[in-house]
Short mmCIF file of C-alpha atoms in Angstrom, two decimals:
data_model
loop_
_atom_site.label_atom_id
_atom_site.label_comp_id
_atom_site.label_asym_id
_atom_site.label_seq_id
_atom_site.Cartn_x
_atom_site.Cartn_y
_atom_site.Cartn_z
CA UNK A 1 26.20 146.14 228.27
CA UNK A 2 26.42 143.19 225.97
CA UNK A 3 23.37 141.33 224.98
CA UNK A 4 23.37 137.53 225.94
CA UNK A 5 27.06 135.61 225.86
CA UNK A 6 29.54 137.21 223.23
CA UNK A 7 32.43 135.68 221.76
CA UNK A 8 35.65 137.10 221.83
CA UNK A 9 35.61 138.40 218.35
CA UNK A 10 32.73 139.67 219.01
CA UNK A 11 33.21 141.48 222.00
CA UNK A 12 36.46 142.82 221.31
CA UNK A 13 34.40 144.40 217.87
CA UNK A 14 31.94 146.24 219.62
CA UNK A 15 34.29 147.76 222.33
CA UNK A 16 36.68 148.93 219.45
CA UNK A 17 33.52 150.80 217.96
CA UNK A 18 32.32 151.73 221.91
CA UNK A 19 35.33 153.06 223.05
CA UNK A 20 36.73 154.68 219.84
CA UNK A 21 40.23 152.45 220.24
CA UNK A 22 41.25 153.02 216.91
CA UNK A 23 41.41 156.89 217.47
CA UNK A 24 43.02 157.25 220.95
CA UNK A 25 45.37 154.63 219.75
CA UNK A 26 46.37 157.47 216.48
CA UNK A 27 45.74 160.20 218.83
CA UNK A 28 47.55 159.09 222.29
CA UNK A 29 50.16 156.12 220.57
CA UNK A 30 48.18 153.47 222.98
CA UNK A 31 44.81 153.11 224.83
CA UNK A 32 45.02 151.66 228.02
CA UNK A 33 41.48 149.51 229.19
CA UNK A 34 40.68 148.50 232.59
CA UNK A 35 38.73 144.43 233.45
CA UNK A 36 35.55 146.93 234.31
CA UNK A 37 35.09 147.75 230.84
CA UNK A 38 35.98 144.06 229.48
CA UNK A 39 33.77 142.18 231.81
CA UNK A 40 30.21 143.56 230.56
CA UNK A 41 31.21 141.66 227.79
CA UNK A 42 33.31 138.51 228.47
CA UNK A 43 35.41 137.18 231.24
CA UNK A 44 38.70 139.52 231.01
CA UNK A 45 40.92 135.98 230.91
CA UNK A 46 39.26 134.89 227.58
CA UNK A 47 39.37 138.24 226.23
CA UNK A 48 43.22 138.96 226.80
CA UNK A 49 45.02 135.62 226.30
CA UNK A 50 46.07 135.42 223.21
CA UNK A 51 49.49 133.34 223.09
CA UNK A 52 50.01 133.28 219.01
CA UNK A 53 49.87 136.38 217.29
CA UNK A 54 47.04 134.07 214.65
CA UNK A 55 44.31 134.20 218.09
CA UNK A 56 44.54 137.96 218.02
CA UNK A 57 40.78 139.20 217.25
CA UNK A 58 40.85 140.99 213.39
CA UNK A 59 40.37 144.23 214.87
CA UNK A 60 44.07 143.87 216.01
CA UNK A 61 45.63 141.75 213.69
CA UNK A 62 44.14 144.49 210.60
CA UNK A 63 45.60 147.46 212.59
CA UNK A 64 49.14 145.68 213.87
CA UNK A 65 48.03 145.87 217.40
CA UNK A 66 48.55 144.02 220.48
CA UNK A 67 47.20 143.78 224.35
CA UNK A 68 49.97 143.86 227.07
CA UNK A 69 48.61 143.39 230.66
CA UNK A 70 50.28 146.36 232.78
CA UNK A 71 48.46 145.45 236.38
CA UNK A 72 46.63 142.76 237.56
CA UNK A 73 43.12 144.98 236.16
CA UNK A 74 44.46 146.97 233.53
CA UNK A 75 45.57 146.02 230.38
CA UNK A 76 47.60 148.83 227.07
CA UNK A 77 46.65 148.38 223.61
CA UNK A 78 48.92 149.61 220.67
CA UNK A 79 50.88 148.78 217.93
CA UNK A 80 53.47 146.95 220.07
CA UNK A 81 56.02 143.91 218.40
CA UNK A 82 54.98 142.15 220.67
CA UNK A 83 55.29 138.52 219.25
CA UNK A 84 58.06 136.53 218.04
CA UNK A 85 58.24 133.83 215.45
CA UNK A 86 60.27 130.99 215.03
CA UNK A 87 63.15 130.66 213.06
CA UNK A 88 62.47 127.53 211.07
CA UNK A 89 65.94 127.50 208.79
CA UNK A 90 67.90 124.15 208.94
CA UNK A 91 66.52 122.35 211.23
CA UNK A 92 69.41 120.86 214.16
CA UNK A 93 69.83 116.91 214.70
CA UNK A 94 67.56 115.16 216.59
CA UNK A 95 68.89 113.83 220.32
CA UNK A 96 67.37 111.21 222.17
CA UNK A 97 66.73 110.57 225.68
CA UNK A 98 65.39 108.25 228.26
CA UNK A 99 62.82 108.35 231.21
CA UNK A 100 63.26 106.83 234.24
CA UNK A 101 62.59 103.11 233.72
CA UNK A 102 60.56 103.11 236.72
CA UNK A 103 59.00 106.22 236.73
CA UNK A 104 55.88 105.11 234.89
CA UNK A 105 53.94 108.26 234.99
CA UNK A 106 56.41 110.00 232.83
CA UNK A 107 56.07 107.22 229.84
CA UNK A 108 54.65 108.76 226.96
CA UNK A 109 51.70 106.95 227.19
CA UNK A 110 50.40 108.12 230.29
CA UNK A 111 51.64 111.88 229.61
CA UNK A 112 48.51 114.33 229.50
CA UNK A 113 49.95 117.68 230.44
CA UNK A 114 52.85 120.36 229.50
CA UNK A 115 53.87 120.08 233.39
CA UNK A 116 54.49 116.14 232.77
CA UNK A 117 56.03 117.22 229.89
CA UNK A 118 58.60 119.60 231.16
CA UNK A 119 58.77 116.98 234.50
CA UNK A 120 59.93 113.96 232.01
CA UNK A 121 62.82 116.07 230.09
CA UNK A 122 64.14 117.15 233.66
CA UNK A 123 63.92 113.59 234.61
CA UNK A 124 65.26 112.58 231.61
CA UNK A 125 68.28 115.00 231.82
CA UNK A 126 67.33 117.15 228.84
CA UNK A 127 67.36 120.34 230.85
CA UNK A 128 71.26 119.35 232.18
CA UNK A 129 72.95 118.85 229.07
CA UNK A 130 70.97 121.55 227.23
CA UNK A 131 72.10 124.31 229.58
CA UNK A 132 75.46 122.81 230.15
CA UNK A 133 74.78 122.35 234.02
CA UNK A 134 73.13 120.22 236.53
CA UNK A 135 69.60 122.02 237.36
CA UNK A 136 66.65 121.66 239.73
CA UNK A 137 63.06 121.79 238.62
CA UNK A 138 60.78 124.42 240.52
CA UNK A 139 57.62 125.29 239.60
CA UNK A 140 57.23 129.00 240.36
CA UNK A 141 53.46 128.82 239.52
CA UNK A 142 51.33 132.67 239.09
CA UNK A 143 52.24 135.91 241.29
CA UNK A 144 52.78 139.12 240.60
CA UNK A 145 55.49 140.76 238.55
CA UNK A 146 56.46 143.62 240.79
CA UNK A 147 56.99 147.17 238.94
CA UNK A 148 58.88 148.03 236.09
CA UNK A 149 58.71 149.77 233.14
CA UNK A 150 60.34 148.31 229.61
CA UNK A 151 60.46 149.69 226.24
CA UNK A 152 58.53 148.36 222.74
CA UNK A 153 58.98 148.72 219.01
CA UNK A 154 56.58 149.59 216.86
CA UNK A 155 55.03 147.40 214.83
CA UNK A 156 54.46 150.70 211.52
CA UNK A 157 57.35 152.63 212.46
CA UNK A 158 60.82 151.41 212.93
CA UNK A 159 62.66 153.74 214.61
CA UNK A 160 59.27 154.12 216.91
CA UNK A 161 59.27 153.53 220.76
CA UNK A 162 56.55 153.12 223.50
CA UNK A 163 57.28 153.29 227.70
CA UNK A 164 55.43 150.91 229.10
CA UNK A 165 54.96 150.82 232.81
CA UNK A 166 54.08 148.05 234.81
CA UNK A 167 52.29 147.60 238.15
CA UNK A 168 51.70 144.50 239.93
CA UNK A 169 50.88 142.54 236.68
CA UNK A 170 49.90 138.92 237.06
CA UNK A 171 52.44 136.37 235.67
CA UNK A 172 52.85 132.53 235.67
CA UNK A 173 55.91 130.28 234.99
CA UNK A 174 55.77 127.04 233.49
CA UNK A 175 59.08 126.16 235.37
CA UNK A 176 61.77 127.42 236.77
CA UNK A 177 65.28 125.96 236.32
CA UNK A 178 68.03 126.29 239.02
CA UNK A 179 71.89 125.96 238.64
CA UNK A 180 74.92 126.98 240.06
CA UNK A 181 75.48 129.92 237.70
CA UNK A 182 72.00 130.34 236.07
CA UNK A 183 68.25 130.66 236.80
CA UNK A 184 65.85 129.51 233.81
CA UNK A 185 62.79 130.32 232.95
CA UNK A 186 60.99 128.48 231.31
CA UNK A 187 57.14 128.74 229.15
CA UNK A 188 56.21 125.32 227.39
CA UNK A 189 53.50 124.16 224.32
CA UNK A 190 52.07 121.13 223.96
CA UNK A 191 52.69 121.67 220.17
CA UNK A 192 54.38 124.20 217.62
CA UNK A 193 52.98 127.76 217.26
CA UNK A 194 54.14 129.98 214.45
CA UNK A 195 54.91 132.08 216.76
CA UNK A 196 54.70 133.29 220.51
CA UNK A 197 53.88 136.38 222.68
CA UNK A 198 57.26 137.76 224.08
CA UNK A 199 55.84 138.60 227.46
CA UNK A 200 55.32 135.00 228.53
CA UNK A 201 59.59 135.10 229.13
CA UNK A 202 59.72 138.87 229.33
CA UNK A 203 57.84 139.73 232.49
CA UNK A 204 59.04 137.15 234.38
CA UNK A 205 62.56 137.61 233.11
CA UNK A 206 62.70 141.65 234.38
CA UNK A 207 60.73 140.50 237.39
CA UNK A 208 63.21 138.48 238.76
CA UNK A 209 66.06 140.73 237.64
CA UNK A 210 64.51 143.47 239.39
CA UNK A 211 63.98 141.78 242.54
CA UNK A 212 67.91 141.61 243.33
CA UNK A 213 67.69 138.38 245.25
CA UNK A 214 69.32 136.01 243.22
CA UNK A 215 72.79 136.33 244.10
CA UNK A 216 74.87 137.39 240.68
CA UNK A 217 73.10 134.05 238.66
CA UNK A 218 72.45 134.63 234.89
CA UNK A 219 68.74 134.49 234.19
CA UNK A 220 68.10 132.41 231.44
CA UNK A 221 64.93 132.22 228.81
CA UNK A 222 63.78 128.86 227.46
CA UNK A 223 60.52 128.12 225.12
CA UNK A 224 59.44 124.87 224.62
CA UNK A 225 57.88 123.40 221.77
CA UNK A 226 56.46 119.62 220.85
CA UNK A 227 54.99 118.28 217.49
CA UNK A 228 54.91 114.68 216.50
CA UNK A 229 57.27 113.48 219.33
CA UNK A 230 59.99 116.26 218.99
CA UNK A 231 60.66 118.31 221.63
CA UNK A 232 62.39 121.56 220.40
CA UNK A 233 64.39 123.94 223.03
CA UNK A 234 64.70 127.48 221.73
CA UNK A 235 66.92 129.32 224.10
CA UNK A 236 66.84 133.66 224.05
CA UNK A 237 68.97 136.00 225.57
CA UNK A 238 67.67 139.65 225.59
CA UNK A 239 70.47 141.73 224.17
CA UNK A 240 68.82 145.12 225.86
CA UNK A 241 67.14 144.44 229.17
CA UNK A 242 65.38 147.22 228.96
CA UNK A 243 63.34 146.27 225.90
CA UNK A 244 60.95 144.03 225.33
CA UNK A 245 61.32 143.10 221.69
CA UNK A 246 65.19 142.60 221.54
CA UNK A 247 65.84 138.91 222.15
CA UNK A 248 67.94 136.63 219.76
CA UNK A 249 68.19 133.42 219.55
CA UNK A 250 71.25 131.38 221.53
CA UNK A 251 71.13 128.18 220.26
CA UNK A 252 68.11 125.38 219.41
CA UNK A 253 68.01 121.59 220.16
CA UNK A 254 65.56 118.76 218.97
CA UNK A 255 65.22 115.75 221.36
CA UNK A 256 62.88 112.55 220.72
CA UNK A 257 62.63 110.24 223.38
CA UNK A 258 64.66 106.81 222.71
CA UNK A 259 62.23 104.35 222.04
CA UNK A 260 63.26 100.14 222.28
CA UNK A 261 61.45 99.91 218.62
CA UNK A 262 61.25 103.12 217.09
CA UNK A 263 59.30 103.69 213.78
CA UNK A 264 60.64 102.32 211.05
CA UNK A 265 60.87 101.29 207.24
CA UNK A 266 59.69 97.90 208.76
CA UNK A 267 56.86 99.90 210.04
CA UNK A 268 56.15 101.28 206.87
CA UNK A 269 56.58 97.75 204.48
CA UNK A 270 54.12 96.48 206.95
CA UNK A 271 51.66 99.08 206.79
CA UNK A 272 51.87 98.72 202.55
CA UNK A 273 50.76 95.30 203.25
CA UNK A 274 47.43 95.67 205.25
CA UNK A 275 44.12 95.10 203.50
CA UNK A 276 43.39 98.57 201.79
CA UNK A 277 40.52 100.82 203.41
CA UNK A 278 37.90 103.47 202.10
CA UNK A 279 37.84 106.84 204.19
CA UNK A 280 34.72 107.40 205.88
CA UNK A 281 34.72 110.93 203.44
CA UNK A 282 33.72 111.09 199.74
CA UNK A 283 36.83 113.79 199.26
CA UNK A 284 40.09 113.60 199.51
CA UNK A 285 43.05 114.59 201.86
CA UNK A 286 43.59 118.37 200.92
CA UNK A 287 46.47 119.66 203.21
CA UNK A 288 49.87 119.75 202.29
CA UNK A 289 52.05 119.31 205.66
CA UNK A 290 51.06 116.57 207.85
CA UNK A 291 52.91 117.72 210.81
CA UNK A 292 50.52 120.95 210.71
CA UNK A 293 47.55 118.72 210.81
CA UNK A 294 48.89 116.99 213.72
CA UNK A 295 49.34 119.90 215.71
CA UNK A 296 45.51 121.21 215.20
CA UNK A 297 44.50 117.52 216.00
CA UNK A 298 46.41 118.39 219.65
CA UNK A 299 45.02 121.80 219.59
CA UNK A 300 41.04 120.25 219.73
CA UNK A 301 39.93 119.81 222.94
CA UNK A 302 36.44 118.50 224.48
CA UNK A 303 35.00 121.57 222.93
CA UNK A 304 35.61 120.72 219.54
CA UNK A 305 36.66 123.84 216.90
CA UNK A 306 35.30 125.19 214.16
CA UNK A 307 36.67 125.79 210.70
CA UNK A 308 37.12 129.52 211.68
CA UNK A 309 38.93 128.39 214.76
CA UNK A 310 41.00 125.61 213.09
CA UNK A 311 42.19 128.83 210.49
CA UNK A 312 43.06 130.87 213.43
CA UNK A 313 44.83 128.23 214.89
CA UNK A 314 47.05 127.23 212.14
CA UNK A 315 47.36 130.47 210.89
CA UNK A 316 45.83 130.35 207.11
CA UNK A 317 42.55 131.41 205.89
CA UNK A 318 39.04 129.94 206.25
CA UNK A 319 39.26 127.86 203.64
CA UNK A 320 42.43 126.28 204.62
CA UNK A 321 41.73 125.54 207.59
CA UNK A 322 38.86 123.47 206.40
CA UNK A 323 41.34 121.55 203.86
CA UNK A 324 43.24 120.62 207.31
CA UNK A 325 40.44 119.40 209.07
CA UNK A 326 38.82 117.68 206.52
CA UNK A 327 42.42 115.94 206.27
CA UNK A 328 41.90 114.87 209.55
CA UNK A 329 38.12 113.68 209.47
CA UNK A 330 39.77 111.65 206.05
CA UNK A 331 42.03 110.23 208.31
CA UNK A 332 39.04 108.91 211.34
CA UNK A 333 40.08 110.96 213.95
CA UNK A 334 37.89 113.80 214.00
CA UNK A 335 34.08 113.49 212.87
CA UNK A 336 31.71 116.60 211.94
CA UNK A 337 28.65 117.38 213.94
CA UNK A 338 26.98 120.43 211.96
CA UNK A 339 29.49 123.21 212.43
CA UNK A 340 31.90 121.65 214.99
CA UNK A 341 34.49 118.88 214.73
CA UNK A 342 35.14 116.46 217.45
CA UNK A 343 38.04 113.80 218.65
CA UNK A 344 36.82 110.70 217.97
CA UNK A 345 37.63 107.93 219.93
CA UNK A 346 41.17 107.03 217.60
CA UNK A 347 41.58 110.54 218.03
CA UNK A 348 42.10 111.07 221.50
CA UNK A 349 43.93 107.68 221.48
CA UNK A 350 46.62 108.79 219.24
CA UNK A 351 47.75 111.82 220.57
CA UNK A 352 48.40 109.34 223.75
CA UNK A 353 50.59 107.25 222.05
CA UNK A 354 54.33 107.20 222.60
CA UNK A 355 55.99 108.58 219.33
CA UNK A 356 56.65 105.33 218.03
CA UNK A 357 53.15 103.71 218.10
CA UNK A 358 52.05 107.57 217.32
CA UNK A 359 53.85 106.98 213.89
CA UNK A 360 52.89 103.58 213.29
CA UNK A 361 49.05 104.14 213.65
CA UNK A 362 49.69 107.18 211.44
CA UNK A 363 51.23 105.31 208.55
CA UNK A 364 48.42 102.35 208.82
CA UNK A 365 45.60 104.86 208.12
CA UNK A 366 47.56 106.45 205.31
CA UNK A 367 49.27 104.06 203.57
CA UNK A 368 45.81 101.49 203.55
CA UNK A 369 44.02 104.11 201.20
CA UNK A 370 44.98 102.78 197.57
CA UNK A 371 45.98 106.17 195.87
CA UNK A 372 48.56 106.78 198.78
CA UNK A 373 49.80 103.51 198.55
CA UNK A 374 50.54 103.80 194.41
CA UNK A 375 52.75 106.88 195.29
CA UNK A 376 54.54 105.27 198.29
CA UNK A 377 55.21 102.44 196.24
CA UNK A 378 56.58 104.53 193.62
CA UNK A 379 58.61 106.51 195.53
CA UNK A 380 60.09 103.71 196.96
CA UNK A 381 60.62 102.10 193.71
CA UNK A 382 61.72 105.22 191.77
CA UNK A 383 58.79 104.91 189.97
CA UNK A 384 57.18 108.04 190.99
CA UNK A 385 55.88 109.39 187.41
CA UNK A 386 54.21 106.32 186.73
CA UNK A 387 52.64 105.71 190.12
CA UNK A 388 52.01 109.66 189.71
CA UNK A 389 49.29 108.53 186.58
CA UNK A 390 47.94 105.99 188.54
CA UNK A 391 46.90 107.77 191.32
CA UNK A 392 45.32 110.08 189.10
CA UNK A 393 42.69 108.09 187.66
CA UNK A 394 42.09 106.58 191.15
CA UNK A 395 41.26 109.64 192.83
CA UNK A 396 39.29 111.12 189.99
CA UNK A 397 36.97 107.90 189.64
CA UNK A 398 36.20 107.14 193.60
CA UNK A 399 36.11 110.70 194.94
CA UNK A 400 34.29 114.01 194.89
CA UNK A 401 36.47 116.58 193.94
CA UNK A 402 36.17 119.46 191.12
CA UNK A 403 38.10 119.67 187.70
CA UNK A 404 41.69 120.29 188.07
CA UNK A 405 41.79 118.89 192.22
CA UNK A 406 43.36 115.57 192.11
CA UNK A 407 46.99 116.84 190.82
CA UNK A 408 46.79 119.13 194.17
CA UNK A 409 45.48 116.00 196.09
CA UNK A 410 48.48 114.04 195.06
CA UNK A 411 50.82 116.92 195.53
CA UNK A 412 49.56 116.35 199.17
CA UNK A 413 49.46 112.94 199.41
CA UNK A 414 53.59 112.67 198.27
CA UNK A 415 53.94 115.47 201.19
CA UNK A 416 52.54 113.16 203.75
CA UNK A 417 54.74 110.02 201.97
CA UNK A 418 57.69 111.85 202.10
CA UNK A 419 57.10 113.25 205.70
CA UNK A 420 56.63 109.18 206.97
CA UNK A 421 59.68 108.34 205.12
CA UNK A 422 62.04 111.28 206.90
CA UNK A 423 60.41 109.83 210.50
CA UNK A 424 61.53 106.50 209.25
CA UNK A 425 64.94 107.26 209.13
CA UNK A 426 65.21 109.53 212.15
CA UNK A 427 65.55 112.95 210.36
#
């Protein structure tokens, strides 16, 4: 039995030494662990949900393992390819859309939830054009998947494959979308992961395909991803039915709701002539992609997070995911209270904005800190090398940072210049 209240790391460490995982898993190719065993440490819901491959406890993620639930009390652990990532090549044009004037609940403004979310593009008529038919919206909610069995790939062996057998497993849907020749389903973010657990389309796709009740309709597989007022649609078809890690990509689609006055260069001349401001921090902005840093701000709940969690979330190392939230406590909308971070109050108001005012209030607390400004200036002058010098002697005179930092700072600060600029002109 655990002492006190464990974490998931934790917990998940000392039943790996308990129950000699690592072994069975070399001896037996998988080890299969029942909610008994799981709940004298932690709640088995906290201690199996991992969605991105990055919230995977180390003792997985060192040994290229994964936990696949196989009833509604019994869960296998092995080296299954289990997750997928996104393919982030070219990315496709944006498309716009349009809420229901009257439909106020479904502005951006008042949107607090993935189910609004996936409510306002089927209101909108995303999900129509996207899958090339008129649709309705059901929202399946959590039962049970029925039995099947599936095959897995091996995440050390290539040429390796495991049986997996399935019992009654609990499942939910985000939505369900119906058509004359297709069922979709549907799982939804409200941001970008680097990548996503395959069983959140898998087990309810060979549910439903088992059940022989749909009448000949395709069954369809749609993820859902937001960041900085982009929706992106990834549809997947699974090539082999019969095994889990064999989907491919159909076809991708960007969509930003239509906005009457959508960010713009106007909204970025007028930001460059506020009164300039000094960040509440004595160092400066250290992360290099600004849409990253938005998606942990959306990833911080009441709770707060950590700068272990924030790494975990985002995918880099400790100390990385400290650069990104100190980016964001530079920015005033997180604040530090000992060991957690917090949403402060322009926090939680931005990431209510529609994507327009999002943008705006973004670009006012950038562009009003004076080394930021220099570069956007001189990028929009093409006068980048000298602003480059300027900024230099700037951040190394009004901020604490060690020898050889503020090139790297600048580096970042031209990332996040260059970023408002490609919102500004719709890319």
């Amino acid at each position: 039995m655990a002492e006190g209240r464990l974490g998931t790391e934790k917990s998940w460490e000392r039943l790996f030494e308990e129950l000699d995982i690592l072994d069975s898993v070399e001896e037996h190719g998988s080890f299969r662990i029942c909610a008994d065993k799981i709940h004298a440490y932690r709640e088995p819901r906290l201690m199996t949900k991992f969605d991105e491959s990055n919230d995977l406890p180390v003792n997985f993620k060192e040994n290229g393992l994964a936990i696949l639930p196989v009833s509604r009390t019994e869960w296998t652990i092995g080296p299954y390819r289990a997750y997928k990532e996104f393919d982030r090549g070219k990315e496709p044009p944006v498309s716009y859309f349009e809420p229901p004037a009257d439909c106020l609940l479904l502005h951006e403004e008042n949107i607090r939830t993935e189910d609004q979310r996936l409510s306002q593009l089927f209101a909108s008529g995303v999900f129509s054009r996207f899958l090339g038919e008129e649709v309705r919206y059901v929202n399946p909610g959590r039962f049970g998947s029925g039995s099947f069995s599936y095959r897995i790939g091996d995440t050390r062996a290539k040429d390796v494959l495991h049986e997996v057998r399935v019992q009654g497993a609990q499942m939910e849907i985000d939505a369900a979308l119906e058509g004359p020749s297709s069922i979709t389903l549907v799982e939804a973010k409200n941001f970008f992961p680097k990548d996503f657990l395959v069983r959140q389309l898998y087990y309810p796709f060979l549910s439903y395909r088992s059940g022989g009740t749909l009448g000949g309709k395709r069954i369809r597989a749609l993820y859902i991803t937001y960041l900085s007022g982009v929706y992106q649609l990834w549809e997947y078809d699974f090539t082999d039915p019969g095994r889990y890690d064999s989907l491919v990509l159909v076809k991708t689609e960007r969509w930003h709701q239509k906005e009457e006055h959508p960010f713009s260069m106007a909204d970025i001349q007028e930001a460059l002539a506020l009164p300039l401001r000094q960040p509440i921090t004595n160092t400066f902005l250290q992360a290099n992609n600004l849409d990253l840093a938005m998606n942990l701000l959306r990833k911080i709940g009441s709770e707060g997070i950590t700068g272990e969690e924030a790494a975990k979330a985002i995918g880099y190392v400790r100390r990385q995911g400290n650069y990104y939230l100190s980016s964001l406590e530079f920015l005033s909308l997180i604040k530090r209270d000992k060991h957690r971070y917090y949403l402060t109050q322009d926090g939680k108001s931005i990431i209510s904005m529609s994507p327009s005012e999002f943008w705006k209030d973004l670009a006012k607390r950038i562009l009003t800190v004076e080394p930021i400004r220099v570069l956007m200036n001189g990028i929009l002058k093409d006068e980048l090398e000298e602003a480059v010098k300027i900024a230099f002697g700037l951040i190394s005179s009004n901020f604490k940072l060690n020898d050889g930092t503020p090139k790297r700072r600048i580096n970042s600060s031209i990332s996040w210049c260059r970023r408002l600029l490609r919102e500004a002109e719709g890319k």
